[in-house]
PDB file of C-alpha atoms in Angstrom:
ATOM      1  CA  UNK I   1      59.763  15.259 -51.807  1.00  0.00           C
ATOM      2  CA  UNK I   2      56.547  16.420 -53.128  1.00  0.00           C
ATOM      3  CA  UNK I   3      56.582  19.941 -54.375  1.00  0.00           C
ATOM      4  CA  UNK I   4      53.525  22.376 -53.890  1.00  0.00           C
ATOM      5  CA  UNK I   5      50.598  20.914 -56.383  1.00  0.00           C
ATOM      6  CA  UNK I   6      47.793  22.394 -57.210  1.00  0.00           C
ATOM      7  CA  UNK I   7      44.245  21.824 -58.372  1.00  0.00           C
ATOM      8  CA  UNK I   8      42.822  21.587 -61.236  1.00  0.00           C
ATOM      9  CA  UNK I   9      45.772  23.132 -63.584  1.00  0.00           C
ATOM     10  CA  UNK I  10      42.684  24.530 -65.684  1.00  0.00           C
ATOM     11  CA  UNK I  11      39.048  25.672 -64.959  1.00  0.00           C
ATOM     12  CA  UNK I  12      36.904  27.288 -67.500  1.00  0.00           C
ATOM     13  CA  UNK I  13      33.643  28.471 -66.005  1.00  0.00           C
ATOM     14  CA  UNK I  14      30.426  30.979 -66.696  1.00  0.00           C
ATOM     15  CA  UNK I  15      30.251  34.235 -64.668  1.00  0.00           C
ATOM     16  CA  UNK I  16      28.345  33.963 -62.041  1.00  0.00           C
ATOM     17  CA  UNK I  17      29.283  30.305 -61.212  1.00  0.00           C
ATOM     18  CA  UNK I  18      31.439  29.144 -58.170  1.00  0.00           C
ATOM     19  CA  UNK I  19      34.749  27.877 -58.569  1.00  0.00           C
ATOM     20  CA  UNK I  20      37.068  26.639 -55.707  1.00  0.00           C
ATOM     21  CA  UNK I  21      40.869  26.131 -56.190  1.00  0.00           C
ATOM     22  CA  UNK I  22      43.389  23.874 -53.613  1.00  0.00           C
ATOM     23  CA  UNK I  23      46.730  23.719 -52.866  1.00  0.00           C
ATOM     24  CA  UNK I  24      48.671  21.831 -51.061  1.00  0.00           C
ATOM     25  CA  UNK I  25      51.938  22.590 -49.881  1.00  0.00           C
ATOM     26  CA  UNK I  26      55.030  21.164 -49.195  1.00  0.00           C
ATOM     27  CA  UNK I  27      54.533  18.811 -46.028  1.00  0.00           C
ATOM     28  CA  UNK I  28      55.840  20.851 -42.943  1.00  0.00           C
ATOM     29  CA  UNK I  29      55.814  24.184 -44.417  1.00  0.00           C
ATOM     30  CA  UNK I  30      53.895  26.575 -42.240  1.00  0.00           C
ATOM     31  CA  UNK I  31      53.298  29.800 -44.691  1.00  0.00           C
ATOM     32  CA  UNK I  32      51.478  29.148 -47.524  1.00  0.00           C
ATOM     33  CA  UNK I  33      50.435  32.016 -49.967  1.00  0.00           C
ATOM     34  CA  UNK I  34      48.290  33.183 -53.078  1.00  0.00           C
ATOM     35  CA  UNK I  35      49.239  35.060 -55.681  1.00  0.00           C
ATOM     36  CA  UNK I  36      47.343  35.806 -58.580  1.00  0.00           C
ATOM     37  CA  UNK I  37      48.772  36.912 -62.252  1.00  0.00           C
ATOM     38  CA  UNK I  38      46.177  38.751 -64.763  1.00  0.00           C
ATOM     39  CA  UNK I  39      47.191  38.241 -67.905  1.00  0.00           C
ATOM     40  CA  UNK I  40      49.824  40.946 -68.966  1.00  0.00           C
ATOM     41  CA  UNK I  41      50.032  42.377 -65.590  1.00  0.00           C
ATOM     42  CA  UNK I  42      52.461  41.465 -62.791  1.00  0.00           C
ATOM     43  CA  UNK I  43      52.080  38.824 -60.139  1.00  0.00           C
ATOM     44  CA  UNK I  44      49.890  40.234 -57.377  1.00  0.00           C
ATOM     45  CA  UNK I  45      49.789  39.003 -53.454  1.00  0.00           C
ATOM     46  CA  UNK I  46      46.440  37.646 -52.337  1.00  0.00           C
ATOM     47  CA  UNK I  47      46.775  36.504 -48.831  1.00  0.00           C
ATOM     48  CA  UNK I  48      49.364  34.678 -46.491  1.00  0.00           C
ATOM     49  CA  UNK I  49      48.434  32.089 -43.960  1.00  0.00           C
ATOM     50  CA  UNK I  50      50.597  30.964 -40.840  1.00  0.00           C
ATOM     51  CA  UNK I  51      49.516  27.533 -40.305  1.00  0.00           C
ATOM     52  CA  UNK I  52      45.244  27.736 -40.162  1.00  0.00           C
ATOM     53  CA  UNK I  53      45.789  31.715 -39.448  1.00  0.00           C
ATOM     54  CA  UNK I  54      45.362  34.297 -41.960  1.00  0.00           C
ATOM     55  CA  UNK I  55      48.799  36.422 -41.410  1.00  0.00           C
ATOM     56  CA  UNK I  56      47.793  38.846 -44.097  1.00  0.00           C
ATOM     57  CA  UNK I  57      44.913  39.082 -46.649  1.00  0.00           C
ATOM     58  CA  UNK I  58      45.138  42.559 -47.895  1.00  0.00           C
ATOM     59  CA  UNK I  59      45.612  41.627 -51.276  1.00  0.00           C
ATOM     60  CA  UNK I  60      42.084  39.936 -51.707  1.00  0.00           C
ATOM     61  CA  UNK I  61      40.196  41.637 -54.161  1.00  0.00           C
ATOM     62  CA  UNK I  62      36.757  41.450 -52.451  1.00  0.00           C
ATOM     63  CA  UNK I  63      34.547  39.782 -50.830  1.00  0.00           C
ATOM     64  CA  UNK I  64      33.707  37.163 -53.323  1.00  0.00           C
ATOM     65  CA  UNK I  65      37.026  35.794 -52.694  1.00  0.00           C
ATOM     66  CA  UNK I  66      37.284  33.284 -49.745  1.00  0.00           C
ATOM     67  CA  UNK I  67      40.461  31.352 -48.451  1.00  0.00           C
ATOM     68  CA  UNK I  68      40.421  28.694 -45.698  1.00  0.00           C
ATOM     69  CA  UNK I  69      43.137  26.216 -44.710  1.00  0.00           C
ATOM     70  CA  UNK I  70      41.397  24.339 -42.106  1.00  0.00           C
ATOM     71  CA  UNK I  71      43.533  22.280 -40.112  1.00  0.00           C
ATOM     72  CA  UNK I  72      46.997  24.313 -40.909  1.00  0.00           C
ATOM     73  CA  UNK I  73      47.362  21.475 -44.181  1.00  0.00           C
ATOM     74  CA  UNK I  74      46.022  22.200 -47.561  1.00  0.00           C
ATOM     75  CA  UNK I  75      44.198  25.645 -48.619  1.00  0.00           C
ATOM     76  CA  UNK I  76      41.278  26.260 -50.925  1.00  0.00           C
ATOM     77  CA  UNK I  77      40.770  29.313 -52.638  1.00  0.00           C
ATOM     78  CA  UNK I  78      36.819  30.155 -53.378  1.00  0.00           C
ATOM     79  CA  UNK I  79      35.670  32.860 -55.719  1.00  0.00           C
ATOM     80  CA  UNK I  80      31.864  33.043 -55.716  1.00  0.00           C
ATOM     81  CA  UNK I  81      30.402  34.743 -58.046  1.00  0.00           C
ATOM     82  CA  UNK I  82      33.105  34.364 -60.366  1.00  0.00           C
ATOM     83  CA  UNK I  83      33.440  37.720 -62.667  1.00  0.00           C
ATOM     84  CA  UNK I  84      35.281  38.072 -65.648  1.00  0.00           C
ATOM     85  CA  UNK I  85      38.447  40.126 -64.112  1.00  0.00           C
ATOM     86  CA  UNK I  86      38.614  36.786 -61.847  1.00  0.00           C
ATOM     87  CA  UNK I  87      40.442  35.334 -64.808  1.00  0.00           C
ATOM     88  CA  UNK I  88      44.024  34.523 -64.313  1.00  0.00           C
ATOM     89  CA  UNK I  89      46.690  32.163 -63.309  1.00  0.00           C
ATOM     90  CA  UNK I  90      46.170  31.510 -59.394  1.00  0.00           C
ATOM     91  CA  UNK I  91      49.262  30.375 -57.689  1.00  0.00           C
ATOM     92  CA  UNK I  92      49.997  29.162 -54.393  1.00  0.00           C
ATOM     93  CA  UNK I  93      53.423  28.690 -53.026  1.00  0.00           C
ATOM     94  CA  UNK I  94      54.735  27.576 -49.516  1.00  0.00           C
ATOM     95  CA  UNK I  95      57.796  28.259 -47.281  1.00  0.00           C
ATOM     96  CA  UNK I  96      59.245  26.503 -44.001  1.00  0.00           C
ATOM     97  CA  UNK I  97      60.078  29.168 -41.517  1.00  0.00           C
ATOM     98  CA  UNK I  98      58.747  32.873 -41.272  1.00  0.00           C
ATOM     99  CA  UNK I  99      61.396  33.828 -38.983  1.00  0.00           C
ATOM    100  CA  UNK I 100      64.463  33.224 -41.164  1.00  0.00           C
ATOM    101  CA  UNK I 101      66.091  36.259 -43.494  1.00  0.00           C
ATOM    102  CA  UNK I 102      65.864  33.713 -46.103  1.00  0.00           C
ATOM    103  CA  UNK I 103      62.731  32.557 -46.306  1.00  0.00           C
ATOM    104  CA  UNK I 104      62.522  30.656 -50.088  1.00  0.00           C
ATOM    105  CA  UNK I 105      59.089  30.247 -51.238  1.00  0.00           C
ATOM    106  CA  UNK I 106      58.359  26.819 -53.642  1.00  0.00           C
ATOM    107  CA  UNK I 107      55.617  27.718 -55.950  1.00  0.00           C
ATOM    108  CA  UNK I 108      53.066  25.511 -57.499  1.00  0.00           C
ATOM    109  CA  UNK I 109      52.596  25.275 -61.431  1.00  0.00           C
ATOM    110  CA  UNK I 110      49.268  27.472 -60.960  1.00  0.00           C
ATOM    111  CA  UNK I 111      45.357  27.039 -61.677  1.00  0.00           C
ATOM    112  CA  UNK I 112      44.693  28.581 -65.263  1.00  0.00           C
ATOM    113  CA  UNK I 113      40.910  30.232 -64.522  1.00  0.00           C
ATOM    114  CA  UNK I 114      39.201  31.577 -67.308  1.00  0.00           C
ATOM    115  CA  UNK I 115      35.926  32.983 -66.808  1.00  0.00           C
ATOM    116  CA  UNK I 116      33.727  33.727 -69.862  1.00  0.00           C
TER     117      UNK I 116
ATOM    118  CA  UNK T   1      54.426  53.896 -54.212  1.00  0.00           C
ATOM    119  CA  UNK T   2      55.747  50.233 -55.099  1.00  0.00           C
ATOM    120  CA  UNK T   3      57.281  50.079 -58.609  1.00  0.00           C
ATOM    121  CA  UNK T   4      59.220  47.480 -60.100  1.00  0.00           C
ATOM    122  CA  UNK T   5      60.987  47.928 -63.678  1.00  0.00           C
ATOM    123  CA  UNK T   6      63.011  45.491 -65.997  1.00  0.00           C
ATOM    124  CA  UNK T   7      63.275  45.355 -69.536  1.00  0.00           C
ATOM    125  CA  UNK T   8      60.419  43.329 -71.247  1.00  0.00           C
ATOM    126  CA  UNK T   9      62.413  41.220 -73.726  1.00  0.00           C
ATOM    127  CA  UNK T  10      65.917  40.347 -74.130  1.00  0.00           C
ATOM    128  CA  UNK T  11      67.568  37.824 -76.604  1.00  0.00           C
ATOM    129  CA  UNK T  12      71.139  36.495 -76.382  1.00  0.00           C
ATOM    130  CA  UNK T  13      72.963  33.624 -77.882  1.00  0.00           C
ATOM    131  CA  UNK T  14      74.167  30.178 -76.923  1.00  0.00           C
ATOM    132  CA  UNK T  15      77.170  30.062 -74.654  1.00  0.00           C
ATOM    133  CA  UNK T  16      77.109  34.190 -74.092  1.00  0.00           C
ATOM    134  CA  UNK T  17      76.952  36.487 -71.128  1.00  0.00           C
ATOM    135  CA  UNK T  18      73.467  38.085 -70.334  1.00  0.00           C
ATOM    136  CA  UNK T  19      72.710  40.686 -67.757  1.00  0.00           C
ATOM    137  CA  UNK T  20      69.149  41.319 -66.547  1.00  0.00           C
ATOM    138  CA  UNK T  21      68.641  44.564 -64.890  1.00  0.00           C
ATOM    139  CA  UNK T  22      65.949  45.538 -62.183  1.00  0.00           C
ATOM    140  CA  UNK T  23      65.219  48.556 -60.283  1.00  0.00           C
ATOM    141  CA  UNK T  24      62.655  48.670 -57.680  1.00  0.00           C
ATOM    142  CA  UNK T  25      60.770  51.281 -55.667  1.00  0.00           C
ATOM    143  CA  UNK T  26      59.313  49.818 -52.117  1.00  0.00           C
ATOM    144  CA  UNK T  27      58.164  50.809 -49.053  1.00  0.00           C
ATOM    145  CA  UNK T  28      60.161  49.251 -47.021  1.00  0.00           C
ATOM    146  CA  UNK T  29      62.938  46.278 -48.019  1.00  0.00           C
ATOM    147  CA  UNK T  30      63.987  42.991 -47.044  1.00  0.00           C
ATOM    148  CA  UNK T  31      65.627  41.027 -49.419  1.00  0.00           C
ATOM    149  CA  UNK T  32      65.354  40.814 -53.062  1.00  0.00           C
ATOM    150  CA  UNK T  33      64.216  37.554 -54.984  1.00  0.00           C
ATOM    151  CA  UNK T  34      64.961  36.505 -58.515  1.00  0.00           C
ATOM    152  CA  UNK T  35      62.928  33.576 -59.724  1.00  0.00           C
ATOM    153  CA  UNK T  36      62.794  31.730 -63.270  1.00  0.00           C
ATOM    154  CA  UNK T  37      59.608  30.896 -64.949  1.00  0.00           C
ATOM    155  CA  UNK T  38      59.288  28.786 -67.951  1.00  0.00           C
ATOM    156  CA  UNK T  39      55.770  28.968 -69.829  1.00  0.00           C
ATOM    157  CA  UNK T  40      53.149  26.998 -68.141  1.00  0.00           C
ATOM    158  CA  UNK T  41      55.448  26.058 -64.932  1.00  0.00           C
ATOM    159  CA  UNK T  42      55.945  27.293 -61.685  1.00  0.00           C
ATOM    160  CA  UNK T  43      58.329  29.952 -60.856  1.00  0.00           C
ATOM    161  CA  UNK T  44      61.619  28.500 -59.352  1.00  0.00           C
ATOM    162  CA  UNK T  45      63.793  30.129 -57.010  1.00  0.00           C
ATOM    163  CA  UNK T  46      67.017  31.385 -58.337  1.00  0.00           C
ATOM    164  CA  UNK T  47      68.956  33.726 -55.980  1.00  0.00           C
ATOM    165  CA  UNK T  48      68.331  36.168 -52.623  1.00  0.00           C
ATOM    166  CA  UNK T  49      70.349  39.374 -51.936  1.00  0.00           C
ATOM    167  CA  UNK T  50      69.811  41.091 -48.671  1.00  0.00           C
ATOM    168  CA  UNK T  51      72.871  42.709 -48.172  1.00  0.00           C
ATOM    169  CA  UNK T  52      74.763  45.064 -50.984  1.00  0.00           C
ATOM    170  CA  UNK T  53      76.981  42.870 -53.506  1.00  0.00           C
ATOM    171  CA  UNK T  54      77.290  39.786 -55.548  1.00  0.00           C
ATOM    172  CA  UNK T  55      75.895  36.256 -55.174  1.00  0.00           C
ATOM    173  CA  UNK T  56      77.286  33.791 -57.008  1.00  0.00           C
ATOM    174  CA  UNK T  57      75.616  30.297 -57.506  1.00  0.00           C
ATOM    175  CA  UNK T  58      77.093  28.048 -60.423  1.00  0.00           C
ATOM    176  CA  UNK T  59      76.083  30.117 -63.884  1.00  0.00           C
ATOM    177  CA  UNK T  60      73.952  32.768 -62.376  1.00  0.00           C
ATOM    178  CA  UNK T  61      75.112  35.369 -60.332  1.00  0.00           C
ATOM    179  CA  UNK T  62      73.087  38.328 -58.505  1.00  0.00           C
ATOM    180  CA  UNK T  63      73.970  41.526 -57.358  1.00  0.00           C
ATOM    181  CA  UNK T  64      72.001  44.354 -55.047  1.00  0.00           C
ATOM    182  CA  UNK T  65      72.639  47.780 -54.710  1.00  0.00           C
ATOM    183  CA  UNK T  66      70.105  49.075 -51.760  1.00  0.00           C
ATOM    184  CA  UNK T  67      71.185  52.642 -51.924  1.00  0.00           C
ATOM    185  CA  UNK T  68      70.452  52.541 -55.747  1.00  0.00           C
ATOM    186  CA  UNK T  69      67.444  50.555 -55.587  1.00  0.00           C
ATOM    187  CA  UNK T  70      69.035  48.261 -57.930  1.00  0.00           C
ATOM    188  CA  UNK T  71      69.749  44.332 -59.129  1.00  0.00           C
ATOM    189  CA  UNK T  72      70.963  42.651 -61.630  1.00  0.00           C
ATOM    190  CA  UNK T  73      70.816  38.963 -62.892  1.00  0.00           C
ATOM    191  CA  UNK T  74      74.072  37.427 -64.666  1.00  0.00           C
ATOM    192  CA  UNK T  75      73.519  34.278 -66.768  1.00  0.00           C
ATOM    193  CA  UNK T  76      77.205  33.057 -67.929  1.00  0.00           C
ATOM    194  CA  UNK T  77      77.609  30.145 -70.333  1.00  0.00           C
ATOM    195  CA  UNK T  78      73.820  30.381 -71.675  1.00  0.00           C
ATOM    196  CA  UNK T  79      72.050  27.185 -72.908  1.00  0.00           C
ATOM    197  CA  UNK T  80      68.586  27.105 -74.690  1.00  0.00           C
ATOM    198  CA  UNK T  81      67.247  25.624 -71.465  1.00  0.00           C
ATOM    199  CA  UNK T  82      67.803  29.049 -70.320  1.00  0.00           C
ATOM    200  CA  UNK T  83      64.650  30.398 -72.356  1.00  0.00           C
ATOM    201  CA  UNK T  84      62.425  31.667 -69.782  1.00  0.00           C
ATOM    202  CA  UNK T  85      60.797  34.587 -67.748  1.00  0.00           C
ATOM    203  CA  UNK T  86      63.096  36.304 -65.359  1.00  0.00           C
ATOM    204  CA  UNK T  87      61.228  37.778 -62.121  1.00  0.00           C
ATOM    205  CA  UNK T  88      62.549  40.105 -59.786  1.00  0.00           C
ATOM    206  CA  UNK T  89      60.888  40.439 -56.816  1.00  0.00           C
ATOM    207  CA  UNK T  90      61.723  42.543 -53.835  1.00  0.00           C
ATOM    208  CA  UNK T  91      59.772  41.774 -50.401  1.00  0.00           C
ATOM    209  CA  UNK T  92      58.448  43.748 -47.877  1.00  0.00           C
ATOM    210  CA  UNK T  93      59.905  44.519 -44.350  1.00  0.00           C
ATOM    211  CA  UNK T  94      57.819  43.726 -41.441  1.00  0.00           C
ATOM    212  CA  UNK T  95      55.404  41.226 -40.784  1.00  0.00           C
ATOM    213  CA  UNK T  96      53.372  40.674 -43.977  1.00  0.00           C
ATOM    214  CA  UNK T  97      56.791  39.539 -46.069  1.00  0.00           C
ATOM    215  CA  UNK T  98      55.142  39.724 -49.060  1.00  0.00           C
ATOM    216  CA  UNK T  99      57.106  39.665 -52.626  1.00  0.00           C
ATOM    217  CA  UNK T 100      55.986  42.037 -54.994  1.00  0.00           C
ATOM    218  CA  UNK T 101      56.447  41.261 -58.594  1.00  0.00           C
ATOM    219  CA  UNK T 102      57.688  42.758 -61.729  1.00  0.00           C
ATOM    220  CA  UNK T 103      56.421  42.031 -64.980  1.00  0.00           C
ATOM    221  CA  UNK T 104      59.469  39.486 -65.791  1.00  0.00           C
ATOM    222  CA  UNK T 105      62.384  39.757 -68.709  1.00  0.00           C
ATOM    223  CA  UNK T 106      61.346  37.243 -71.341  1.00  0.00           C
ATOM    224  CA  UNK T 107      64.832  36.087 -72.255  1.00  0.00           C
ATOM    225  CA  UNK T 108      65.406  33.846 -76.012  1.00  0.00           C
ATOM    226  CA  UNK T 109      68.269  32.102 -75.853  1.00  0.00           C
ATOM    227  CA  UNK T 110      69.437  31.477 -80.038  1.00  0.00           C
ATOM    228  CA  UNK T 111      71.865  28.906 -81.135  1.00  0.00           C
TER     229      UNK T 111
END
């Protein structure tokens, strides 16, 4: 079974440019999460999709970040325009059943974003 | 507020036992996860505790005390491949269900 895949694995862009990160969750997983880890700091929640709907986007830093999950399959996270403080590793995770108490998250390897 | 506290680094010897402690403060609680992360790789699930007590799974065990806001991960018969970062992550209660992460403990296993 394929795991959670993220693309690209690395992205280096200049301040002011646009970058789009993609996440393909495990097939059949309704829950999809985006997390971010800035160097030296803890992993922070960004948002949570249940199928194509945003369940919780309280962690999105500002309106330069736009996440979509059209059709409830893969998700994209667009940063426009990128700023220096957006640099970090962006993780995507998926899980199967929201109602289960033991909801195990499966993580992708992350996208390392560097904004210069 | 929300706060997770773990030791930053630990060192142990191959074949030994190591205990990684985690204390937490969260607004609402719905279980606690431990994840392992090797450098440059995805965090991988190790254990989940929602009730007080010890959960054992092979060489790894995890303990939870909800009243004390405390958990630990116990690794037995350490192997070199256990060198990694170990992340304690309690989960919010309610509909958002998001995980709150600590900085993780970097464990180095020496021969």
